[in-house]
């Protein structure tokens, strides 16, 4: 008797090529669900709910606008801020820039450097 074994490619395989993506994971709690719902409305953003976290990914660049989240939470503008975001965020990938009213994630580090005025050329 011969046993046939099917080979199934894992969705979790390693791939070191540039993806042009950035993103973060949120705790799957009351605030995390609201943040994910707000992010779903943005262009280029994909939200993937998982049992213990929520994954939020984007192509190129994404912005978490704090007042959009405050409004969705039923709070006054300024309630949701960098501290609230970091409290609910588990991990991130890409370059992150915090501003007073939003957090911006960039897939390309050069784009982040341009945004904050960082000169990437070596000085002689």
PDB file of C-alpha atoms in Angstrom:
ATOM      1  CA  UNK A   1       0.000   0.000   0.000  1.00  0.00           C
ATOM      2  CA  UNK A   2       1.419   3.398  -1.040  1.00  0.00           C
ATOM      3  CA  UNK A   3       0.618   6.552   0.908  1.00  0.00           C
ATOM      4  CA  UNK A   4       0.414   9.814  -0.997  1.00  0.00           C
ATOM      5  CA  UNK A   5       1.400  12.912   0.880  1.00  0.00           C
ATOM      6  CA  UNK A   6       0.080  16.280  -0.305  1.00  0.00           C
ATOM      7  CA  UNK A   7       2.472  19.205  -0.115  1.00  0.00           C
ATOM      8  CA  UNK A   8       0.747  22.382   0.990  1.00  0.00           C
ATOM      9  CA  UNK A   9       2.591  25.671   0.939  1.00  0.00           C
ATOM     10  CA  UNK A  10       2.473  27.442   4.295  1.00  0.00           C
ATOM     11  CA  UNK A  11       0.918  30.930   4.370  1.00  0.00           C
ATOM     12  CA  UNK A  12       3.551  31.713   7.022  1.00  0.00           C
ATOM     13  CA  UNK A  13       6.632  31.115   4.889  1.00  0.00           C
ATOM     14  CA  UNK A  14       9.553  33.501   5.116  1.00  0.00           C
ATOM     15  CA  UNK A  15       9.967  36.060   2.337  1.00  0.00           C
ATOM     16  CA  UNK A  16      12.714  38.673   2.616  1.00  0.00           C
ATOM     17  CA  UNK A  17      11.791  40.686  -0.492  1.00  0.00           C
ATOM     18  CA  UNK A  18      10.517  44.235   0.005  1.00  0.00           C
ATOM     19  CA  UNK A  19       6.729  44.281   0.341  1.00  0.00           C
ATOM     20  CA  UNK A  20       6.137  48.064   0.182  1.00  0.00           C
ATOM     21  CA  UNK A  21       3.841  47.566   3.179  1.00  0.00           C
ATOM     22  CA  UNK A  22       3.640  48.966   6.677  1.00  0.00           C
ATOM     23  CA  UNK A  23       1.333  48.151   9.520  1.00  0.00           C
ATOM     24  CA  UNK A  24       0.630  47.377  13.136  1.00  0.00           C
ATOM     25  CA  UNK A  25      -1.245  44.986  15.354  1.00  0.00           C
ATOM     26  CA  UNK A  26      -3.799  46.043  17.929  1.00  0.00           C
ATOM     27  CA  UNK A  27      -5.085  44.308  21.011  1.00  0.00           C
ATOM     28  CA  UNK A  28      -8.455  42.746  20.264  1.00  0.00           C
ATOM     29  CA  UNK A  29     -10.308  44.783  22.888  1.00  0.00           C
ATOM     30  CA  UNK A  30     -12.999  47.484  22.840  1.00  0.00           C
ATOM     31  CA  UNK A  31     -10.635  50.284  21.759  1.00  0.00           C
ATOM     32  CA  UNK A  32      -8.694  48.105  19.307  1.00  0.00           C
ATOM     33  CA  UNK A  33     -11.914  47.138  17.511  1.00  0.00           C
ATOM     34  CA  UNK A  34     -12.903  50.804  17.135  1.00  0.00           C
ATOM     35  CA  UNK A  35      -9.447  51.781  15.837  1.00  0.00           C
ATOM     36  CA  UNK A  36      -9.624  48.904  13.322  1.00  0.00           C
ATOM     37  CA  UNK A  37     -13.098  50.012  12.186  1.00  0.00           C
ATOM     38  CA  UNK A  38     -11.800  53.552  11.595  1.00  0.00           C
ATOM     39  CA  UNK A  39      -8.775  52.236   9.684  1.00  0.00           C
ATOM     40  CA  UNK A  40     -10.983  50.081   7.392  1.00  0.00           C
ATOM     41  CA  UNK A  41     -12.391  53.266   5.855  1.00  0.00           C
ATOM     42  CA  UNK A  42      -8.975  54.517   4.749  1.00  0.00           C
ATOM     43  CA  UNK A  43      -7.639  53.848   1.275  1.00  0.00           C
ATOM     44  CA  UNK A  44      -4.913  51.185   0.958  1.00  0.00           C
ATOM     45  CA  UNK A  45      -5.670  49.689   4.390  1.00  0.00           C
ATOM     46  CA  UNK A  46      -6.484  46.030   5.046  1.00  0.00           C
ATOM     47  CA  UNK A  47      -7.769  44.942   8.460  1.00  0.00           C
ATOM     48  CA  UNK A  48      -7.503  41.293   9.512  1.00  0.00           C
ATOM     49  CA  UNK A  49      -9.202  40.297  12.779  1.00  0.00           C
ATOM     50  CA  UNK A  50      -7.480  37.423  14.576  1.00  0.00           C
ATOM     51  CA  UNK A  51      -8.451  35.717  17.845  1.00  0.00           C
ATOM     52  CA  UNK A  52      -6.151  37.700  20.130  1.00  0.00           C
ATOM     53  CA  UNK A  53      -5.197  40.688  17.972  1.00  0.00           C
ATOM     54  CA  UNK A  54      -6.181  42.748  14.956  1.00  0.00           C
ATOM     55  CA  UNK A  55      -3.712  43.226  12.127  1.00  0.00           C
ATOM     56  CA  UNK A  56      -3.786  46.506  10.169  1.00  0.00           C
ATOM     57  CA  UNK A  57      -1.680  46.671   6.989  1.00  0.00           C
ATOM     58  CA  UNK A  58      -1.262  49.260   4.240  1.00  0.00           C
ATOM     59  CA  UNK A  59       0.625  49.680   1.011  1.00  0.00           C
ATOM     60  CA  UNK A  60       3.114  52.550   0.989  1.00  0.00           C
ATOM     61  CA  UNK A  61       1.870  54.786   3.779  1.00  0.00           C
ATOM     62  CA  UNK A  62      -0.903  54.966   6.356  1.00  0.00           C
ATOM     63  CA  UNK A  63      -2.075  57.575   8.826  1.00  0.00           C
ATOM     64  CA  UNK A  64      -3.863  57.032  12.122  1.00  0.00           C
ATOM     65  CA  UNK A  65      -5.767  60.297  12.597  1.00  0.00           C
ATOM     66  CA  UNK A  66      -6.407  60.630  16.316  1.00  0.00           C
ATOM     67  CA  UNK A  67      -9.567  62.765  16.119  1.00  0.00           C
ATOM     68  CA  UNK A  68     -11.183  60.256  13.739  1.00  0.00           C
ATOM     69  CA  UNK A  69     -10.686  57.602  16.420  1.00  0.00           C
ATOM     70  CA  UNK A  70     -11.838  59.942  19.221  1.00  0.00           C
ATOM     71  CA  UNK A  71     -15.065  60.608  17.309  1.00  0.00           C
ATOM     72  CA  UNK A  72     -15.660  56.901  16.663  1.00  0.00           C
ATOM     73  CA  UNK A  73     -15.147  56.237  20.378  1.00  0.00           C
ATOM     74  CA  UNK A  74     -17.788  58.877  21.187  1.00  0.00           C
ATOM     75  CA  UNK A  75     -15.212  61.090  22.871  1.00  0.00           C
ATOM     76  CA  UNK A  76     -14.188  64.719  22.488  1.00  0.00           C
ATOM     77  CA  UNK A  77     -11.446  65.644  19.972  1.00  0.00           C
ATOM     78  CA  UNK A  78      -8.050  65.113  21.555  1.00  0.00           C
ATOM     79  CA  UNK A  79      -9.122  62.130  23.693  1.00  0.00           C
ATOM     80  CA  UNK A  80      -7.337  59.546  21.533  1.00  0.00           C
ATOM     81  CA  UNK A  81      -3.655  60.422  21.270  1.00  0.00           C
ATOM     82  CA  UNK A  82      -0.216  58.867  20.847  1.00  0.00           C
ATOM     83  CA  UNK A  83      -0.286  57.374  24.345  1.00  0.00           C
ATOM     84  CA  UNK A  84      -3.699  55.751  23.745  1.00  0.00           C
ATOM     85  CA  UNK A  85      -2.514  54.439  20.381  1.00  0.00           C
ATOM     86  CA  UNK A  86       0.654  52.938  21.825  1.00  0.00           C
ATOM     87  CA  UNK A  87      -1.297  51.406  24.706  1.00  0.00           C
ATOM     88  CA  UNK A  88      -3.498  49.487  22.267  1.00  0.00           C
ATOM     89  CA  UNK A  89      -0.822  48.721  19.648  1.00  0.00           C
ATOM     90  CA  UNK A  90       1.170  45.519  20.137  1.00  0.00           C
ATOM     91  CA  UNK A  91       3.733  45.720  17.328  1.00  0.00           C
ATOM     92  CA  UNK A  92       4.412  47.647  14.147  1.00  0.00           C
ATOM     93  CA  UNK A  93       6.527  47.407  11.029  1.00  0.00           C
ATOM     94  CA  UNK A  94       7.671  50.182   8.754  1.00  0.00           C
ATOM     95  CA  UNK A  95       8.935  53.593   9.844  1.00  0.00           C
ATOM     96  CA  UNK A  96       6.697  55.364  12.336  1.00  0.00           C
ATOM     97  CA  UNK A  97       6.450  59.138  12.742  1.00  0.00           C
ATOM     98  CA  UNK A  98       4.374  60.571  15.613  1.00  0.00           C
ATOM     99  CA  UNK A  99       2.824  64.005  15.237  1.00  0.00           C
ATOM    100  CA  UNK A 100       0.514  65.848  17.630  1.00  0.00           C
ATOM    101  CA  UNK A 101      -2.644  64.864  15.741  1.00  0.00           C
ATOM    102  CA  UNK A 102      -1.698  61.580  14.047  1.00  0.00           C
ATOM    103  CA  UNK A 103       0.782  58.764  13.612  1.00  0.00           C
ATOM    104  CA  UNK A 104       2.111  58.062  10.125  1.00  0.00           C
ATOM    105  CA  UNK A 105       3.650  54.752   9.078  1.00  0.00           C
ATOM    106  CA  UNK A 106       5.841  54.506   5.987  1.00  0.00           C
ATOM    107  CA  UNK A 107       6.823  51.334   4.149  1.00  0.00           C
ATOM    108  CA  UNK A 108       9.853  53.050   2.644  1.00  0.00           C
ATOM    109  CA  UNK A 109      12.378  54.529   5.118  1.00  0.00           C
ATOM    110  CA  UNK A 110      13.432  57.142   2.550  1.00  0.00           C
ATOM    111  CA  UNK A 111       9.856  58.494   2.471  1.00  0.00           C
ATOM    112  CA  UNK A 112       9.899  58.870   6.256  1.00  0.00           C
ATOM    113  CA  UNK A 113      13.293  60.607   6.098  1.00  0.00           C
ATOM    114  CA  UNK A 114      11.960  63.043   3.491  1.00  0.00           C
ATOM    115  CA  UNK A 115       8.900  63.719   5.645  1.00  0.00           C
ATOM    116  CA  UNK A 116      10.874  64.600   8.780  1.00  0.00           C
ATOM    117  CA  UNK A 117      13.684  66.383   6.924  1.00  0.00           C
ATOM    118  CA  UNK A 118      16.359  63.788   7.662  1.00  0.00           C
ATOM    119  CA  UNK A 119      19.229  63.845   5.155  1.00  0.00           C
ATOM    120  CA  UNK A 120      20.190  60.291   4.196  1.00  0.00           C
ATOM    121  CA  UNK A 121      23.291  61.271   2.234  1.00  0.00           C
ATOM    122  CA  UNK A 122      26.620  60.712   3.905  1.00  0.00           C
ATOM    123  CA  UNK A 123      28.508  63.852   4.797  1.00  0.00           C
ATOM    124  CA  UNK A 124      32.199  64.026   3.872  1.00  0.00           C
TER     125      UNK A 124
END
